[in-house]
Amino acid sequence: MSINVASISGNLGANPELRQTSTGTQVLSMRVAVNDRVRQQDGTWADRPNWIGVVVFGNRAGALSGMLHKGSKVSVSGRLRYSEWQDSETGKKRSKVEVVADDIEFLSPRSDAPAYAPQHQQPAPAYQQAPQEAPQYQQAYARQPQVAPAPAPQYQQPAAAPAPQPAAAPAPQAAPQPGLYDDEIPF
């Protein structure tokens, strides 16, 4: 048995690319920079990015394409996939390993993200005439009596604790009576 699980976090190096397969499946491709800390010869530390390809399939691909942008910090969980193909320009055999994402978590604050604006937004239909009567559930809700909110609870200051009294001397223990305890176990 083998386990194929990948979990990475980093920043997008460019805006994600959305495309469709010949069968109509949406595919979102992106590259995530996962940094390694490397000690340089002078003793200082530097970040070295590892560029990891990430791909998302299906309806999530279209939804995520409008929410992700260059620089977005994400956490990706999924599985590794190895691909081989023939380069059409050079004729050479090429290959890559990428993460097929099952889950993407946004780690960037919302202020870093651009305003979400879908590419294919349609105007909402305008009604020609307002409805004549409210639906049944709204009428029932409107007839419910209004209830005043409960008054806020009033808290009292706790009374001052009495001053501690000096401890009384312990009473002397009486010597055990003979025959009170048996050596036999009662069970």
CSV table of C-alpha atoms in Angstrom, one decimal:
chain,number,residue,atom,x,y,z
A,1,MET,CA,0.0,0.0,0.0
A,2,SER,CA,1.2,3.5,-0.7
A,3,ILE,CA,0.2,6.9,0.5
A,4,ASN,CA,0.0,9.9,-1.8
A,5,VAL,CA,-0.6,13.0,0.3
A,6,ALA,CA,0.9,16.5,-0.3
A,7,SER,CA,0.5,19.6,1.9
A,8,ILE,CA,2.2,22.9,1.1
A,9,SER,CA,1.9,26.6,1.9
A,10,GLY,CA,3.3,29.6,0.2
A,11,ASN,CA,2.6,32.5,-2.1
A,12,LEU,CA,1.4,32.5,-5.7
A,13,GLY,CA,4.1,33.5,-8.1
A,14,ALA,CA,1.7,34.8,-10.7
A,15,ASN,CA,-2.0,35.1,-11.4
A,16,PRO,CA,-3.6,31.6,-11.8
A,17,GLU,CA,-4.4,30.5,-15.4
A,18,LEU,CA,-8.0,29.2,-16.0
A,19,ARG,CA,-8.6,27.0,-19.1
A,20,GLN,CA,-11.0,24.2,-20.2
A,21,THR,CA,-10.3,20.7,-21.5
A,22,SER,CA,-11.8,19.5,-24.7
A,23,THR,CA,-14.6,17.9,-22.7
A,24,GLY,CA,-15.5,21.2,-20.9
A,25,THR,CA,-13.8,20.6,-17.5
A,26,GLN,CA,-12.4,23.7,-16.0
A,27,VAL,CA,-8.7,23.6,-15.0
A,28,LEU,CA,-7.0,26.2,-12.9
A,29,SER,CA,-3.1,26.1,-12.9
A,30,MET,CA,-0.9,28.1,-10.6
A,31,ARG,CA,2.6,28.0,-9.1
A,32,VAL,CA,3.2,28.3,-5.4
A,33,ALA,CA,6.6,29.5,-4.0
A,34,VAL,CA,7.4,27.3,-1.0
A,35,ASN,CA,10.5,28.8,0.7
A,36,ASP,CA,13.4,26.9,2.2
A,37,ARG,CA,15.8,28.7,4.6
A,38,VAL,CA,19.4,28.3,3.5
A,39,ARG,CA,22.5,29.3,5.4
A,40,GLN,CA,24.8,31.2,3.1
A,41,GLN,CA,28.6,31.2,3.3
A,42,ASP,CA,28.7,34.5,5.3
A,43,GLY,CA,26.5,32.9,8.0
A,44,THR,CA,23.3,34.8,7.1
A,45,TRP,CA,20.1,33.0,6.3
A,46,ALA,CA,18.2,33.5,3.0
A,47,ASP,CA,14.9,32.2,1.5
A,48,ARG,CA,15.2,30.0,-1.5
A,49,PRO,CA,11.9,29.4,-3.3
A,50,ASN,CA,10.8,26.0,-4.5
A,51,TRP,CA,8.3,26.5,-7.3
A,52,ILE,CA,5.5,23.9,-7.0
A,53,GLY,CA,2.8,23.5,-9.6
A,54,VAL,CA,-0.7,23.2,-8.3
A,55,VAL,CA,-3.8,22.3,-10.4
A,56,VAL,CA,-7.5,22.4,-9.5
A,57,PHE,CA,-10.3,20.7,-11.6
A,58,GLY,CA,-14.0,21.3,-12.0
A,59,ASN,CA,-16.3,23.9,-10.7
A,60,ARG,CA,-13.9,24.9,-7.9
A,61,ALA,CA,-11.4,26.0,-10.5
A,62,GLY,CA,-13.7,28.6,-11.9
A,63,ALA,CA,-14.7,29.9,-8.5
A,64,LEU,CA,-11.1,30.1,-7.2
A,65,SER,CA,-9.8,31.9,-10.3
A,66,GLY,CA,-11.5,35.1,-9.3
A,67,MET,CA,-10.3,35.0,-5.7
A,68,LEU,CA,-6.6,34.2,-6.1
A,69,HIS,CA,-4.0,36.5,-7.5
A,70,LYS,CA,-0.2,37.0,-7.6
A,71,GLY,CA,1.1,37.1,-4.0
A,72,SER,CA,-1.9,35.4,-2.4
A,73,LYS,CA,-0.7,33.2,0.6
A,74,VAL,CA,-2.4,29.8,0.4
A,75,SER,CA,-2.2,26.4,2.0
A,76,VAL,CA,-2.8,23.5,-0.4
A,77,SER,CA,-3.7,19.9,0.5
A,78,GLY,CA,-3.9,17.2,-2.2
A,79,ARG,CA,-2.0,14.5,-3.9
A,80,LEU,CA,1.1,14.4,-6.2
A,81,ARG,CA,0.7,13.6,-9.9
A,82,TYR,CA,3.5,12.9,-12.3
A,83,SER,CA,3.0,13.8,-16.0
A,84,GLU,CA,5.1,13.2,-19.1
A,85,TRP,CA,4.6,14.7,-22.6
A,86,GLN,CA,6.4,15.4,-25.8
A,87,ASP,CA,7.3,19.1,-26.2
A,88,SER,CA,5.8,20.2,-29.5
A,89,GLU,CA,8.5,22.9,-30.2
A,90,THR,CA,11.6,21.0,-29.3
A,91,GLY,CA,10.4,17.4,-29.7
A,92,LYS,CA,12.0,16.6,-26.4
A,93,LYS,CA,10.4,14.5,-23.7
A,94,ARG,CA,9.3,16.6,-20.7
A,95,SER,CA,7.9,15.7,-17.3
A,96,LYS,CA,6.7,17.4,-14.1
A,97,VAL,CA,5.3,16.6,-10.6
A,98,GLU,CA,2.5,18.8,-9.5
A,99,VAL,CA,-0.1,18.9,-6.6
A,100,VAL,CA,-3.7,18.1,-7.6
A,101,ALA,CA,-5.5,20.2,-5.0
A,102,ASP,CA,-8.3,18.7,-2.9
A,103,ASP,CA,-8.4,21.7,-0.5
A,104,ILE,CA,-7.1,25.3,-0.7
A,105,GLU,CA,-7.1,27.5,2.3
A,106,PHE,CA,-6.6,31.3,2.0
A,107,LEU,CA,-4.0,32.5,4.4
A,108,SER,CA,-3.8,36.2,3.2
A,109,PRO,CA,-5.9,38.8,5.0
A,110,ARG,CA,-8.9,40.0,3.0
A,111,SER,CA,-7.3,43.4,2.6
A,112,ASP,CA,-4.6,41.9,0.4
A,113,ALA,CA,-7.1,40.4,-1.9
A,114,PRO,CA,-8.5,42.3,-4.8
A,115,ALA,CA,-12.3,42.9,-4.9
A,116,TYR,CA,-14.0,39.8,-6.3
A,117,ALA,CA,-15.7,40.6,-9.6
A,118,PRO,CA,-16.9,37.6,-11.6
A,119,GLN,CA,-16.0,37.7,-15.3
A,120,HIS,CA,-19.5,36.6,-16.5
A,121,GLN,CA,-21.8,38.7,-14.4
A,122,GLN,CA,-25.4,39.0,-15.6
A,123,PRO,CA,-27.7,41.8,-14.4
A,124,ALA,CA,-30.4,40.7,-12.0
A,125,PRO,CA,-33.9,40.6,-13.7
A,126,ALA,CA,-36.1,43.5,-12.8
A,127,TYR,CA,-39.7,42.8,-11.8
A,128,GLN,CA,-42.4,44.7,-13.8
A,129,GLN,CA,-44.9,44.6,-11.0
A,130,ALA,CA,-44.6,44.2,-7.2
A,131,PRO,CA,-46.3,41.2,-5.7
A,132,GLN,CA,-49.8,41.9,-4.5
A,133,GLU,CA,-49.7,39.9,-1.3
A,134,ALA,CA,-47.0,38.6,0.9
A,135,PRO,CA,-46.3,34.9,1.0
A,136,GLN,CA,-48.0,32.9,3.8
A,137,TYR,CA,-44.9,32.6,6.0
A,138,GLN,CA,-44.3,36.3,6.0
A,139,GLN,CA,-47.9,37.0,7.0
A,140,ALA,CA,-47.6,34.6,9.9
A,141,TYR,CA,-44.4,36.2,11.0
A,142,ALA,CA,-46.0,39.7,10.9
A,143,ARG,CA,-48.8,38.6,13.2
A,144,GLN,CA,-46.5,37.4,16.0
A,145,PRO,CA,-46.7,39.6,19.1
A,146,GLN,CA,-43.7,41.7,19.8
A,147,VAL,CA,-42.0,40.9,23.1
A,148,ALA,CA,-40.0,43.4,25.1
A,149,PRO,CA,-36.4,42.3,25.7
A,150,ALA,CA,-35.6,41.0,29.1
A,151,PRO,CA,-34.0,43.5,31.5
A,152,ALA,CA,-30.3,43.2,31.9
A,153,PRO,CA,-29.4,41.2,35.0
A,154,GLN,CA,-28.3,43.3,38.0
A,155,TYR,CA,-25.1,42.1,39.7
A,156,GLN,CA,-24.3,43.0,43.3
A,157,GLN,CA,-20.9,43.4,44.8
A,158,PRO,CA,-19.9,40.4,46.9
A,159,ALA,CA,-19.8,41.1,50.6
A,160,ALA,CA,-16.4,41.4,52.1
A,161,ALA,CA,-15.1,38.1,53.3
A,162,PRO,CA,-14.8,37.7,57.1
A,163,ALA,CA,-11.4,38.0,58.5
A,164,PRO,CA,-9.8,34.5,59.0
A,165,GLN,CA,-9.9,33.2,62.5
A,166,PRO,CA,-6.8,31.6,64.1
A,167,ALA,CA,-6.9,27.8,63.8
A,168,ALA,CA,-7.8,25.9,66.9
A,169,ALA,CA,-5.4,23.3,68.2
A,170,PRO,CA,-6.3,19.9,66.9
A,171,ALA,CA,-8.0,17.6,69.4
A,172,PRO,CA,-5.8,14.7,70.6
A,173,GLN,CA,-6.5,11.4,68.8
A,174,ALA,CA,-7.7,8.5,70.9
A,175,ALA,CA,-5.7,5.3,70.8
A,176,PRO,CA,-7.3,2.6,68.7
A,177,GLN,CA,-9.4,0.1,70.6
A,178,PRO,CA,-8.2,-3.5,70.6
A,179,GLY,CA,-10.2,-5.8,68.4
A,180,LEU,CA,-11.5,-3.0,66.3
A,181,TYR,CA,-9.6,-4.0,63.2
A,182,ASP,CA,-9.3,-7.6,62.1
A,183,ASP,CA,-6.5,-9.0,60.0
A,184,GLU,CA,-9.0,-10.7,57.7
A,185,ILE,CA,-10.1,-9.3,54.4
A,186,PRO,CA,-13.9,-8.8,54.4
A,187,PHE,CA,-14.4,-10.1,50.9
